[in-house]
Amino acid sequence: MARVNENYLKLPGSYLFSTIGKKVAAFQEANPDKTIIRLGIGDVTQPLAPEIIKSLHNAVDEMGKAETFHGYAPDLGYEFLRKAIVENDYKARGCEIEADEIFVSDGAKCDSSNIQEIFAADSKIAVCDPVYPVYVDSNVMAGRTGVYDAKAETWSDVIYMPCLESNGFAPELPKEVPDLIYLCFPNNPTGATITKAQLQEWVDYANKNNAVIIYDAAYEAYISETDVPHSIYECEGARTCAIELKSFSKNAGFTGVRLGYTVIPKELICDGVALHGLWARRHGTKYNGAPYIVQRAGEAVYSEAGKAQLKDQVAYYMNNAKTIKEGLSAAGFSVSGGVNAPYIWLKTPDKMTSWEFFDYLLENANVVGTPGSGFGPSGEGYFRLTAFGTYENTLAAIERIKKL
Ligand code: MLT
């Protein structure tokens, strides 16, 4: 008799952004005359940059000719893209990463949920609280998180590292030593960052305790301050303890195109085994590579024209972040984030819970955001707004909120 993976049955509710999507759809159906502004999920709104479109067109034409047609992509990704990544994202920042340590994929969401597969089933994970829900949910599916406490909204076998106003939304080194540590900076959802010196402490801690850091740098392009690291490999010793995940969704608007990569240095040994080899084995078995056309588009991200166009795109979204932050501050909200990240993290007014504020905002301002508690118990009483909307909608949303 076929049986299901019972771990899936332990998952409470649906995926955060699916729940929000359903609530918003129901509201819109009941109120067809209302114009809803969506600043919930971090999905981009600006079209792909012209240099990327040009590259996509060229690659499509190549696929139409026998002499330039491409079938299956190489396991790790095309050399042209991996070289561009190494030159621009690593060598230019003084990080020692080689092209054969880059694994090209169809996005950081898949990589961040799949990477746990190469670790022991009883590995103890540590996550920031609040946290991007994918890290926890994927470990629940793997049966690694123990029992769920519905009241506390926590898992018995997960180490939660609270990120609160009192610690600047930066996690503290956990007392109980984890095997796997998930870090995301600039942070989703709080928009907070840590300095290079703070990240170095995590690298030292992981090396000392034989832990592995899974470092999600999806929002790296939004860093504006100088002492904030763009990559964990800027820290000494990171090659022996860290895996880095990168996305093309936020820096280049590829949410609908799909492209990302994972870096596993060859020196990263766990239990006497090189993780590079394990991930290569998994990649080869379960994945057939991001499409040639998309990898060519990724290459264009690193061209001189592409870089200039994307710098403008990031600036466009960061202007939205400024608009939200200044507008809400002027309206008396307590806000953070939005300086090195496209997310603004605000305290809900009048002691409303995160979901109460979600409903209040949807019903009274027709604006969608993301309830902080959806990211973990320490997110209760907070709310996230994304800067990825259009400028016009962002401005309109803030005007509506101010009038409440
Ligand atoms: C978010 O809104 O947290 C992100 O857009 C979700 C994602 O990148 O998968």
Coordinates of C-alpha atoms and ligand atoms in Angstrom, one line a residue:
M1 CA 0.0 0.0 0.0
A2 CA 1.3 3.4 -0.9
R3 CA 1.8 5.7 2.0
V4 CA 2.5 9.4 2.2
N5 CA 5.4 11.2 3.8
E6 CA 3.8 11.9 7.1
N7 CA 6.1 14.8 7.7
Y8 CA 4.1 16.8 5.2
L9 CA 1.0 16.3 7.5
K10 CA 2.9 18.1 10.3
L11 CA 3.1 21.3 8.3
P12 CA 0.7 23.9 9.8
G13 CA -1.5 25.7 7.2
S14 CA -0.4 26.4 3.7
Y15 CA 2.8 28.3 2.5
L16 CA 2.7 31.8 3.9
F17 CA 2.3 33.5 0.5
S18 CA -0.3 31.1 -0.7
T19 CA -2.4 31.9 2.4
I20 CA -2.1 35.6 1.7
G21 CA -2.9 35.1 -1.9
K22 CA -6.1 33.3 -1.0
K23 CA -7.2 35.9 1.5
V24 CA -6.6 38.7 -1.0
A25 CA -8.4 36.9 -3.8
A26 CA -11.4 36.4 -1.5
F27 CA -11.4 40.1 -0.5
Q28 CA -11.2 41.1 -4.2
E29 CA -14.1 38.8 -5.1
A30 CA -16.2 40.3 -2.3
N31 CA -15.2 43.9 -3.2
P32 CA -14.8 44.0 -7.0
D33 CA -14.8 47.8 -7.0
K34 CA -11.7 48.1 -4.8
T35 CA -8.2 48.7 -6.3
I36 CA -5.9 46.6 -4.2
I37 CA -2.2 47.6 -4.0
R38 CA 0.0 44.5 -3.4
L39 CA 3.1 45.1 -1.3
G40 CA 3.1 41.6 0.2
I41 CA 5.2 39.0 -1.6
G42 CA 8.6 40.3 -2.7
D43 CA 7.9 40.1 -6.4
V44 CA 9.4 42.6 -8.8
T45 CA 7.3 44.8 -11.1
Q46 CA 9.9 46.4 -13.4
P47 CA 10.4 44.9 -16.8
L48 CA 13.6 43.0 -17.6
A49 CA 16.5 45.4 -18.5
P50 CA 17.0 46.0 -22.3
E51 CA 20.4 44.2 -22.2
I52 CA 18.8 41.1 -20.8
I53 CA 16.0 41.2 -23.3
K54 CA 18.6 41.5 -26.1
S55 CA 20.5 38.5 -24.8
L56 CA 17.3 36.4 -24.5
H57 CA 16.4 37.2 -28.1
N58 CA 19.9 36.3 -29.4
A59 CA 19.8 33.0 -27.4
V60 CA 16.3 32.2 -28.8
D61 CA 17.6 32.7 -32.3
E62 CA 20.6 30.4 -31.6
M63 CA 18.2 27.7 -30.5
G64 CA 16.5 27.9 -33.9
K65 CA 19.6 27.0 -35.9
A66 CA 21.2 23.5 -35.9
E67 CA 24.8 24.9 -35.6
T68 CA 24.0 26.9 -32.4
F69 CA 21.2 24.8 -30.9
H70 CA 21.7 23.7 -27.2
G71 CA 20.2 20.6 -25.6
Y72 CA 20.9 19.6 -22.0
A73 CA 23.0 22.1 -20.1
P74 CA 26.2 21.0 -18.3
D75 CA 25.5 19.7 -14.8
L76 CA 27.0 22.7 -13.0
G77 CA 25.9 25.3 -15.5
Y78 CA 27.5 26.8 -18.6
E79 CA 31.1 27.9 -18.2
F80 CA 30.4 31.4 -19.6
L81 CA 27.9 32.1 -16.8
R82 CA 30.0 30.5 -14.0
K83 CA 33.0 32.5 -15.1
A84 CA 31.0 35.8 -15.1
I85 CA 29.8 35.0 -11.6
V86 CA 33.2 34.3 -10.3
E87 CA 34.7 37.5 -11.9
N88 CA 32.0 39.8 -10.8
D89 CA 30.5 38.4 -7.6
Y90 CA 33.7 37.0 -6.1
K91 CA 37.1 38.0 -7.6
A92 CA 36.0 41.7 -7.8
R93 CA 35.4 41.5 -4.0
G94 CA 38.6 39.7 -3.2
C95 CA 36.9 36.4 -2.5
E96 CA 38.5 33.2 -3.7
I97 CA 35.9 31.2 -5.5
E98 CA 36.5 29.1 -8.6
A99 CA 34.1 28.5 -11.4
D100 CA 33.8 24.8 -10.6
E101 CA 32.5 25.7 -7.1
I102 CA 29.4 27.4 -8.6
F103 CA 26.3 25.3 -9.2
V104 CA 23.8 27.1 -11.5
S105 CA 20.1 26.5 -10.7
D106 CA 16.7 27.8 -11.4
G107 CA 16.6 29.9 -8.3
A108 CA 17.5 30.3 -4.6
K109 CA 14.1 29.2 -3.3
C110 CA 14.7 25.6 -4.7
D111 CA 18.3 25.6 -3.6
S112 CA 17.5 26.8 -0.1
S113 CA 14.9 24.1 0.3
N114 CA 16.9 21.3 -1.3
I115 CA 20.3 21.9 0.3
Q116 CA 19.2 20.2 3.6
E117 CA 19.0 16.9 1.7
I118 CA 22.8 16.4 1.8
F119 CA 22.9 16.5 5.6
A120 CA 22.0 13.8 8.2
A121 CA 18.4 13.4 9.0
D122 CA 19.0 14.2 12.6
S123 CA 20.9 17.4 12.0
K124 CA 19.9 20.2 14.3
I125 CA 19.1 23.4 12.5
A126 CA 19.2 27.0 13.8
V127 CA 17.2 29.7 12.2
C128 CA 16.7 33.4 12.7
D129 CA 13.3 34.2 14.1
P130 CA 11.5 35.7 12.1
V131 CA 12.8 33.8 9.1
Y132 CA 12.0 33.1 5.4
P133 CA 9.6 30.1 5.9
V134 CA 11.2 27.9 3.3
Y135 CA 14.2 27.0 5.5
V136 CA 12.0 25.6 8.2
D137 CA 9.3 24.1 6.1
S138 CA 11.8 22.1 4.0
N139 CA 13.3 20.7 7.1
V140 CA 9.8 19.8 8.4
M141 CA 9.2 17.9 5.2
A142 CA 12.5 16.0 5.8
G143 CA 11.4 15.1 9.3
R144 CA 14.1 17.0 11.0
T145 CA 12.2 19.5 13.2
G146 CA 10.4 17.4 15.9
V147 CA 7.0 18.3 17.2
Y148 CA 5.1 21.4 16.5
D149 CA 3.8 23.5 19.3
A150 CA 0.8 25.3 17.8
K151 CA 0.5 27.8 20.6
A152 CA 4.1 28.9 20.6
E153 CA 4.3 28.3 16.8
T154 CA 7.7 26.6 17.2
W155 CA 9.2 23.2 16.5
S156 CA 10.8 21.3 19.3
D157 CA 14.0 20.4 17.4
V158 CA 14.7 23.8 15.9
I159 CA 17.0 26.3 17.5
Y160 CA 15.3 29.8 17.1
M161 CA 17.5 32.8 17.2
P162 CA 15.3 35.8 18.0
C163 CA 16.0 38.9 16.0
L164 CA 14.4 41.7 17.9
E165 CA 14.5 45.5 18.1
S166 CA 16.6 45.0 21.3
N167 CA 19.4 43.2 19.4
G168 CA 19.1 45.3 16.2
F169 CA 17.4 42.4 14.5
A170 CA 20.7 40.5 14.5
P171 CA 20.8 37.0 15.8
E172 CA 23.1 36.1 18.7
L173 CA 25.3 33.0 18.7
P174 CA 23.1 30.1 20.0
K175 CA 24.0 28.5 23.3
E176 CA 22.9 25.1 22.1
V177 CA 25.3 24.3 19.2
P178 CA 23.5 23.6 15.9
D179 CA 24.7 21.5 13.0
L180 CA 23.3 23.8 10.3
I181 CA 22.9 27.5 10.6
Y182 CA 20.6 29.4 8.2
L183 CA 21.5 33.0 7.8
C184 CA 20.1 35.5 5.4
F185 CA 21.6 39.0 5.0
P186 CA 20.4 41.5 4.0
N187 CA 17.6 39.9 5.9
N188 CA 14.3 38.8 4.7
P189 CA 11.9 39.8 6.3
T190 CA 13.4 42.4 8.6
G191 CA 15.6 44.2 6.1
A192 CA 18.4 44.3 8.7
T193 CA 22.1 43.6 8.0
I194 CA 25.1 42.6 10.0
T195 CA 28.6 44.0 9.6
K196 CA 31.6 42.0 8.3
A197 CA 33.0 41.8 11.8
Q198 CA 29.7 40.3 13.0
L199 CA 29.6 37.8 10.2
Q200 CA 33.2 36.9 10.9
E201 CA 32.0 35.8 14.4
W202 CA 29.5 33.4 12.8
V203 CA 32.2 32.0 10.6
D204 CA 34.6 31.5 13.5
Y205 CA 31.7 29.9 15.6
A206 CA 30.8 27.5 12.8
N207 CA 34.5 26.5 12.2
K208 CA 35.0 26.0 15.9
N209 CA 31.9 23.8 16.3
N210 CA 32.0 22.0 13.0
A211 CA 28.7 23.5 11.9
V212 CA 27.8 24.5 8.4
I213 CA 26.3 28.0 7.6
I214 CA 23.8 28.2 4.8
Y215 CA 24.1 31.8 3.8
D216 CA 21.4 33.3 1.7
A217 CA 22.6 36.4 0.0
A218 CA 19.6 36.9 -2.3
Y219 CA 19.4 40.6 -1.4
E220 CA 23.0 41.5 -1.7
A221 CA 22.5 43.9 -4.6
Y222 CA 20.6 46.2 -2.2
I223 CA 23.5 46.9 0.1
S224 CA 24.3 50.6 0.3
E225 CA 26.5 50.7 3.4
T226 CA 30.2 50.0 3.2
D227 CA 30.8 47.8 6.2
V228 CA 28.1 45.3 5.2
P229 CA 29.5 42.2 3.5
H230 CA 28.2 41.2 0.0
S231 CA 29.3 37.6 0.4
I232 CA 30.2 35.3 3.3
Y233 CA 33.4 34.5 1.5
E234 CA 34.7 38.0 2.4
C235 CA 35.2 36.5 5.9
E236 CA 38.3 34.5 6.7
G237 CA 37.7 30.8 7.0
A238 CA 34.3 30.8 5.3
R239 CA 35.6 28.3 2.7
T240 CA 35.6 25.6 5.3
C241 CA 32.2 26.2 6.8
A242 CA 29.8 28.1 4.4
I243 CA 27.5 27.4 1.5
E244 CA 26.3 30.6 -0.2
L245 CA 23.0 30.9 -2.1
K246 CA 22.4 33.6 -4.7
S247 CA 19.4 34.6 -6.8
F248 CA 18.9 36.6 -10.0
S249 CA 15.3 37.4 -8.9
K250 CA 15.9 40.5 -6.9
N251 CA 18.9 42.1 -8.5
A252 CA 17.8 41.5 -12.1
G253 CA 14.1 40.9 -11.9
F254 CA 14.2 37.1 -12.8
T255 CA 11.3 36.1 -10.5
G256 CA 9.5 34.8 -13.6
V257 CA 12.6 33.9 -15.5
R258 CA 14.2 31.7 -12.8
L259 CA 17.9 31.6 -12.2
G260 CA 20.2 31.3 -9.2
Y261 CA 23.3 29.6 -8.0
T262 CA 24.8 27.9 -5.0
V263 CA 28.5 28.0 -4.0
I264 CA 30.1 25.1 -2.3
P265 CA 33.9 25.5 -1.8
K266 CA 35.9 22.3 -2.2
E267 CA 37.4 22.7 1.3
L268 CA 34.0 22.4 2.9
I269 CA 34.3 19.0 4.6
C270 CA 31.5 17.6 6.8
D271 CA 31.9 14.2 8.5
G272 CA 35.0 13.6 6.4
V273 CA 33.1 14.1 3.2
A274 CA 33.4 17.0 0.7
L275 CA 29.9 18.6 0.4
H276 CA 30.8 19.7 -3.1
G277 CA 30.8 16.1 -4.3
L278 CA 27.5 15.4 -2.6
W279 CA 25.7 18.4 -4.0
A280 CA 27.3 17.6 -7.5
R281 CA 25.9 14.1 -7.2
R282 CA 22.4 15.4 -6.2
H283 CA 22.5 18.1 -8.9
G284 CA 23.5 15.5 -11.6
T285 CA 20.8 13.1 -10.6
K286 CA 17.8 15.4 -9.9
Y287 CA 18.4 18.4 -12.1
N288 CA 18.9 19.1 -15.8
G289 CA 20.1 22.6 -15.5
A290 CA 18.6 26.1 -16.0
P291 CA 17.7 26.7 -19.7
Y292 CA 20.5 27.9 -22.1
I293 CA 18.4 30.9 -22.9
V294 CA 18.1 31.9 -19.3
Q295 CA 21.8 31.3 -18.5
R296 CA 22.6 33.6 -21.5
A297 CA 20.3 36.2 -19.9
G298 CA 22.2 35.7 -16.6
E299 CA 25.5 36.4 -18.4
A300 CA 24.0 39.7 -19.6
V301 CA 23.5 40.7 -16.0
Y302 CA 27.3 41.0 -15.7
S303 CA 27.9 42.9 -19.0
E304 CA 28.8 46.6 -18.6
A305 CA 25.4 47.8 -20.0
G306 CA 23.6 45.2 -18.0
K307 CA 25.3 46.3 -14.8
A308 CA 24.4 49.9 -15.4
Q309 CA 20.8 49.2 -16.2
L310 CA 20.4 47.0 -13.1
K311 CA 22.0 49.6 -10.9
D312 CA 19.2 51.9 -12.0
Q313 CA 16.6 49.2 -11.3
V314 CA 17.9 48.6 -7.8
A315 CA 17.9 52.4 -7.2
Y316 CA 14.3 52.6 -8.4
Y317 CA 13.2 50.0 -5.8
M318 CA 15.3 51.6 -3.1
N319 CA 13.6 54.9 -3.8
N320 CA 10.3 53.1 -3.1
A321 CA 11.9 51.8 0.2
K322 CA 12.7 55.4 1.1
T323 CA 9.2 56.5 0.2
I324 CA 7.7 53.9 2.5
K325 CA 10.1 54.4 5.3
E326 CA 9.8 58.2 5.4
G327 CA 6.1 58.2 4.8
L328 CA 5.4 55.7 7.6
S329 CA 7.8 57.4 10.0
A330 CA 6.0 60.7 9.4
A331 CA 2.7 59.0 10.1
G332 CA 4.1 57.9 13.5
F333 CA 5.0 54.2 12.7
S334 CA 8.1 52.6 14.1
V335 CA 10.0 51.4 11.0
S336 CA 13.3 49.7 10.3
G337 CA 15.0 48.1 7.3
G338 CA 14.8 49.6 3.8
V339 CA 18.4 50.9 3.8
N340 CA 20.3 47.8 2.6
A341 CA 17.3 45.8 1.7
P342 CA 14.0 46.2 -0.3
Y343 CA 11.9 45.4 2.8
I344 CA 10.5 47.7 5.4
W345 CA 9.7 46.1 8.8
L346 CA 7.2 48.0 10.9
K347 CA 5.6 47.7 14.2
T348 CA 1.9 47.2 14.1
P349 CA 0.0 50.1 15.8
D350 CA -2.2 49.9 18.8
K351 CA -0.9 46.4 19.8
M352 CA -2.7 44.8 16.9
T353 CA -1.4 41.3 16.1
S354 CA 0.3 41.0 12.7
W355 CA -2.8 39.3 11.1
E356 CA -5.2 41.8 12.7
F357 CA -3.1 44.6 11.0
F358 CA -3.1 42.6 7.8
D359 CA -6.9 42.5 7.8
Y360 CA -7.2 46.1 8.9
L361 CA -4.9 47.3 6.1
L362 CA -6.6 45.2 3.5
E363 CA -10.1 46.3 4.4
N364 CA -9.5 50.0 5.1
A365 CA -6.6 50.9 2.8
N366 CA -6.9 48.0 0.3
V367 CA -3.1 47.5 0.8
V368 CA -1.5 44.1 1.1
G369 CA 1.5 43.5 3.2
T370 CA 2.9 40.4 5.0
P371 CA 2.2 39.7 8.6
G372 CA 5.4 39.4 10.6
S373 CA 4.1 36.4 12.6
G374 CA 4.0 34.4 9.3
F375 CA 7.8 34.4 9.5
G376 CA 8.0 33.1 13.0
P377 CA 6.9 33.9 16.6
S378 CA 9.3 36.8 17.1
G379 CA 7.6 38.4 14.1
E380 CA 4.4 38.9 16.0
G381 CA 3.5 42.5 16.3
Y382 CA 5.4 43.3 13.1
F383 CA 4.5 43.7 9.5
R384 CA 6.6 43.7 6.3
L385 CA 6.1 45.9 3.2
T386 CA 8.0 45.3 0.1
A387 CA 9.7 48.0 -2.0
F388 CA 9.2 46.0 -5.2
G389 CA 6.0 47.7 -6.3
T390 CA 5.8 50.4 -8.9
Y391 CA 6.6 53.9 -7.6
E392 CA 3.1 55.1 -8.3
N393 CA 1.5 52.2 -6.3
T394 CA 4.0 52.6 -3.5
L395 CA 3.2 56.3 -3.2
A396 CA -0.5 55.7 -3.3
A397 CA -0.3 52.9 -0.7
I398 CA 1.5 55.2 1.7
E399 CA -1.0 58.0 1.2
R400 CA -3.8 55.6 1.9
I401 CA -2.1 54.3 5.1
K402 CA -1.4 57.9 6.3
K403 CA -5.1 58.7 6.0
L404 CA -6.2 55.8 8.2
Ligands
MLT1 C1 9.3 37.0 -0.1 O1 8.4 37.8 -0.4 O2 9.7 36.7 1.0 C2 10.1 36.4 -1.3 O3 9.7 37.1 -2.5 C3 9.7 35.0 -1.5 C4 10.7 34.4 -2.3 O4 11.7 34.9 -2.8 O5 10.5 33.2 -2.5

